[in-house]
CSV table of N, CA and C in Angstrom, one decimal:
chain,number,residue,atom,x,y,z
A,1,UNK,N,0.1,6.8,-17.7
A,1,UNK,CA,-0.7,5.8,-17.0
A,1,UNK,C,-0.4,5.9,-15.5
A,2,UNK,N,-1.5,5.7,-14.7
A,2,UNK,CA,-1.4,5.8,-13.3
A,2,UNK,C,-1.7,4.5,-12.7
A,3,UNK,N,-0.8,4.1,-11.7
A,3,UNK,CA,-1.0,2.8,-11.0
A,3,UNK,C,-1.0,3.1,-9.5
A,4,UNK,N,-2.0,2.7,-8.8
A,4,UNK,CA,-2.1,2.9,-7.3
A,4,UNK,C,-1.8,1.5,-6.7
A,5,UNK,N,-0.9,1.6,-5.7
A,5,UNK,CA,-0.5,0.4,-4.9
A,5,UNK,C,-0.9,0.6,-3.5
A,6,UNK,N,-1.6,-0.4,-2.9
A,6,UNK,CA,-2.0,-0.4,-1.5
A,6,UNK,C,-1.1,-1.4,-0.8
A,7,UNK,N,-0.2,-0.9,0.2
A,7,UNK,CA,0.7,-1.8,0.8
A,7,UNK,C,1.1,-1.3,2.2
A,8,UNK,N,1.4,-2.2,3.1
A,8,UNK,CA,1.9,-1.9,4.4
A,8,UNK,C,3.4,-1.5,4.4
A,9,UNK,N,4.0,-1.7,3.3
A,9,UNK,CA,5.5,-1.4,3.1
A,9,UNK,C,5.7,-0.4,2.0
A,10,UNK,N,5.3,0.8,2.1
A,10,UNK,CA,5.4,1.8,1.0
A,10,UNK,C,6.9,2.1,0.6
A,11,UNK,N,7.8,2.1,1.5
A,11,UNK,CA,9.2,2.4,1.2
A,11,UNK,C,9.8,1.3,0.3
A,12,UNK,N,9.4,0.1,0.5
A,12,UNK,CA,9.9,-1.1,-0.3
A,12,UNK,C,9.4,-0.9,-1.7
A,13,UNK,N,8.1,-0.6,-1.9
A,13,UNK,CA,7.6,-0.5,-3.2
A,13,UNK,C,8.2,0.7,-3.9
A,14,UNK,N,8.3,1.8,-3.3
A,14,UNK,CA,8.9,3.0,-3.9
A,14,UNK,C,10.3,2.8,-4.3
A,15,UNK,N,11.1,2.1,-3.5
A,15,UNK,CA,12.5,1.8,-3.9
A,15,UNK,C,12.5,0.8,-5.1
A,16,UNK,N,11.6,-0.2,-5.2
A,16,UNK,CA,11.6,-1.1,-6.3
A,16,UNK,C,11.1,-0.4,-7.6
A,17,UNK,N,10.2,0.5,-7.4
A,17,UNK,CA,9.7,1.2,-8.6
A,17,UNK,C,10.6,2.3,-9.2
A,18,UNK,N,11.7,2.6,-8.5
A,18,UNK,CA,12.6,3.6,-8.9
A,18,UNK,C,13.7,3.1,-9.8
A,19,UNK,N,13.8,1.8,-10.0
A,19,UNK,CA,14.8,1.3,-10.9
A,19,UNK,C,14.3,0.5,-12.1
A,20,UNK,N,15.1,0.2,-13.0
A,20,UNK,CA,14.7,-0.6,-14.2
A,20,UNK,C,13.8,0.2,-15.1
A,21,UNK,N,13.0,-0.6,-15.8
A,21,UNK,CA,12.1,-0.1,-16.9
A,21,UNK,C,11.0,0.8,-16.2
A,22,UNK,N,10.5,0.4,-15.1
A,22,UNK,CA,9.5,1.2,-14.4
A,22,UNK,C,10.1,2.6,-14.0
A,23,UNK,N,11.3,2.6,-13.5
A,23,UNK,CA,11.9,3.8,-13.0
A,23,UNK,C,12.2,4.7,-14.2
A,24,UNK,N,12.6,4.2,-15.4
A,24,UNK,CA,12.8,5.0,-16.5
A,24,UNK,C,11.5,5.6,-17.1
A,25,UNK,N,10.4,4.8,-17.0
A,25,UNK,CA,9.1,5.3,-17.4
A,25,UNK,C,8.6,6.4,-16.5
A,26,UNK,N,8.9,6.3,-15.2
A,26,UNK,CA,8.5,7.4,-14.3
A,26,UNK,C,9.3,8.7,-14.6
A,27,UNK,N,10.6,8.5,-14.9
A,27,UNK,CA,11.4,9.7,-15.2
A,27,UNK,C,11.0,10.4,-16.4
A,28,UNK,N,10.5,9.7,-17.4
A,28,UNK,CA,10.0,10.3,-18.6
A,28,UNK,C,8.6,10.8,-18.6
A,29,UNK,N,7.9,10.5,-17.4
A,29,UNK,CA,6.5,11.0,-17.3
A,29,UNK,C,5.5,10.1,-17.9
A,30,UNK,N,5.9,8.9,-18.3
A,30,UNK,CA,4.9,8.0,-18.9
A,30,UNK,C,4.1,7.2,-17.9
A,31,UNK,N,4.6,7.1,-16.7
A,31,UNK,CA,4.0,6.3,-15.6
A,31,UNK,C,4.0,7.1,-14.3
A,32,UNK,N,2.9,7.0,-13.6
A,32,UNK,CA,2.8,7.6,-12.3
A,32,UNK,C,2.3,6.5,-11.3
A,33,UNK,N,3.2,6.2,-10.4
A,33,UNK,CA,2.9,5.2,-9.4
A,33,UNK,C,2.6,5.8,-8.0
A,34,UNK,N,1.4,5.7,-7.5
A,34,UNK,CA,1.0,6.2,-6.2
A,34,UNK,C,1.0,5.1,-5.2
A,35,UNK,N,1.7,5.3,-4.1
A,35,UNK,CA,1.7,4.2,-3.1
A,35,UNK,C,0.9,4.7,-1.9
A,36,UNK,N,0.0,3.8,-1.4
A,36,UNK,CA,-0.9,4.2,-0.3
A,36,UNK,C,-0.6,3.2,0.9
A,37,UNK,N,-0.5,3.7,2.1
A,37,UNK,CA,-0.3,2.9,3.3
A,37,UNK,C,-1.7,3.0,4.0
A,38,UNK,N,-2.4,1.8,4.2
A,38,UNK,CA,-3.7,1.9,4.9
A,38,UNK,C,-3.5,2.2,6.3
A,39,UNK,N,-2.4,2.1,6.9
A,39,UNK,CA,-2.2,2.5,8.3
A,39,UNK,C,-2.4,4.0,8.5
A,40,UNK,N,-2.1,4.8,7.5
A,40,UNK,CA,-2.3,6.2,7.6
A,40,UNK,C,-3.8,6.6,7.8
A,41,UNK,N,-4.7,5.7,7.4
A,41,UNK,CA,-6.1,5.9,7.5
A,41,UNK,C,-6.8,5.1,8.6
A,42,UNK,N,-6.1,4.4,9.4
A,42,UNK,CA,-6.6,3.6,10.5
A,42,UNK,C,-7.0,4.6,11.7
A,43,UNK,N,-8.1,4.3,12.4
A,43,UNK,CA,-8.5,5.2,13.4
A,43,UNK,C,-8.3,4.8,14.8
A,44,UNK,N,-7.9,3.5,15.0
A,44,UNK,CA,-7.6,3.1,16.4
A,44,UNK,C,-6.2,3.5,16.9
A,45,UNK,N,-6.0,3.3,18.2
A,45,UNK,CA,-4.7,3.7,18.7
A,45,UNK,C,-3.5,2.9,18.2
A,46,UNK,N,-3.7,1.7,17.8
A,46,UNK,CA,-2.6,0.8,17.3
A,46,UNK,C,-2.5,0.9,15.8
A,47,UNK,N,-3.4,1.6,15.1
A,47,UNK,CA,-3.4,1.8,13.7
A,47,UNK,C,-3.4,0.4,13.0
A,48,UNK,N,-4.3,-0.5,13.5
A,48,UNK,CA,-4.4,-1.8,13.0
A,48,UNK,C,-5.2,-1.8,11.7
A,49,UNK,N,-4.9,-2.6,10.7
A,49,UNK,CA,-5.5,-2.7,9.4
A,49,UNK,C,-6.0,-4.1,9.1
A,50,UNK,N,-5.8,-5.0,10.0
A,50,UNK,CA,-6.3,-6.4,9.8
A,50,UNK,C,-6.9,-7.0,11.0
A,51,UNK,N,-7.7,-8.0,10.8
A,51,UNK,CA,-8.4,-8.6,11.9
A,51,UNK,C,-8.5,-10.1,11.7
A,52,UNK,N,-9.0,-10.8,12.7
A,52,UNK,CA,-9.1,-12.3,12.6
A,52,UNK,C,-10.1,-12.7,11.6
A,53,UNK,N,-9.9,-13.9,11.1
A,53,UNK,CA,-10.9,-14.4,10.1
A,53,UNK,C,-12.1,-14.9,10.9
A,54,UNK,N,-13.3,-14.5,10.3
A,54,UNK,CA,-14.6,-14.9,10.9
A,54,UNK,C,-14.7,-16.5,10.9
A,55,UNK,N,-15.0,-17.1,12.0
A,55,UNK,CA,-15.2,-18.5,12.0
A,55,UNK,C,-13.9,-19.2,12.3
A,56,UNK,N,-12.8,-18.5,12.6
A,56,UNK,CA,-11.6,-19.2,12.9
A,56,UNK,C,-10.8,-19.4,11.6
A,57,UNK,N,-9.7,-20.2,11.8
A,57,UNK,CA,-8.8,-20.5,10.7
A,57,UNK,C,-7.6,-19.6,10.7
A,58,UNK,N,-6.7,-19.9,9.8
A,58,UNK,CA,-5.4,-19.2,9.8
A,58,UNK,C,-5.5,-17.9,9.0
A,59,UNK,N,-4.5,-17.1,9.3
A,59,UNK,CA,-4.4,-15.8,8.5
A,59,UNK,C,-5.2,-14.7,9.1
A,60,UNK,N,-5.1,-13.6,8.4
A,60,UNK,CA,-5.8,-12.3,8.8
A,60,UNK,C,-6.5,-11.8,7.6
A,61,UNK,N,-7.5,-10.9,7.8
A,61,UNK,CA,-8.3,-10.3,6.8
A,61,UNK,C,-8.2,-8.8,6.9
A,62,UNK,N,-8.0,-8.1,5.8
A,62,UNK,CA,-7.9,-6.6,5.8
A,62,UNK,C,-9.3,-6.0,6.3
A,63,UNK,N,-9.2,-5.0,7.1
A,63,UNK,CA,-10.4,-4.3,7.5
A,63,UNK,C,-10.8,-3.4,6.4
A,64,UNK,N,-12.1,-3.1,6.3
A,64,UNK,CA,-12.6,-2.3,5.3
A,64,UNK,C,-12.5,-0.8,5.6
A,65,UNK,N,-12.5,-0.4,6.9
A,65,UNK,CA,-12.5,1.0,7.3
A,65,UNK,C,-11.3,1.7,6.8
A,66,UNK,N,-10.0,1.2,7.0
A,66,UNK,CA,-8.9,2.0,6.5
A,66,UNK,C,-8.9,2.0,5.0
A,67,UNK,N,-9.4,1.1,4.3
A,67,UNK,CA,-9.4,1.0,2.8
A,67,UNK,C,-10.4,2.0,2.2
A,68,UNK,N,-11.5,2.3,3.0
A,68,UNK,CA,-12.5,3.2,2.5
A,68,UNK,C,-11.9,4.6,2.6
């Protein structure tokens, strides 16, 4: 089974997936976890992956360009 994870903190996810039941499944070849950092695909100078919410309000929204 393959699981893809999109995260801004790939090192954290990889460390967490290396232990416990998930870690043993990966060692046995039963599970393949791929971790993707959207910053690797950002095209601007600051490698930004989020933007302000349209219409105001709190929080940020992921940009579609790095995810495509």
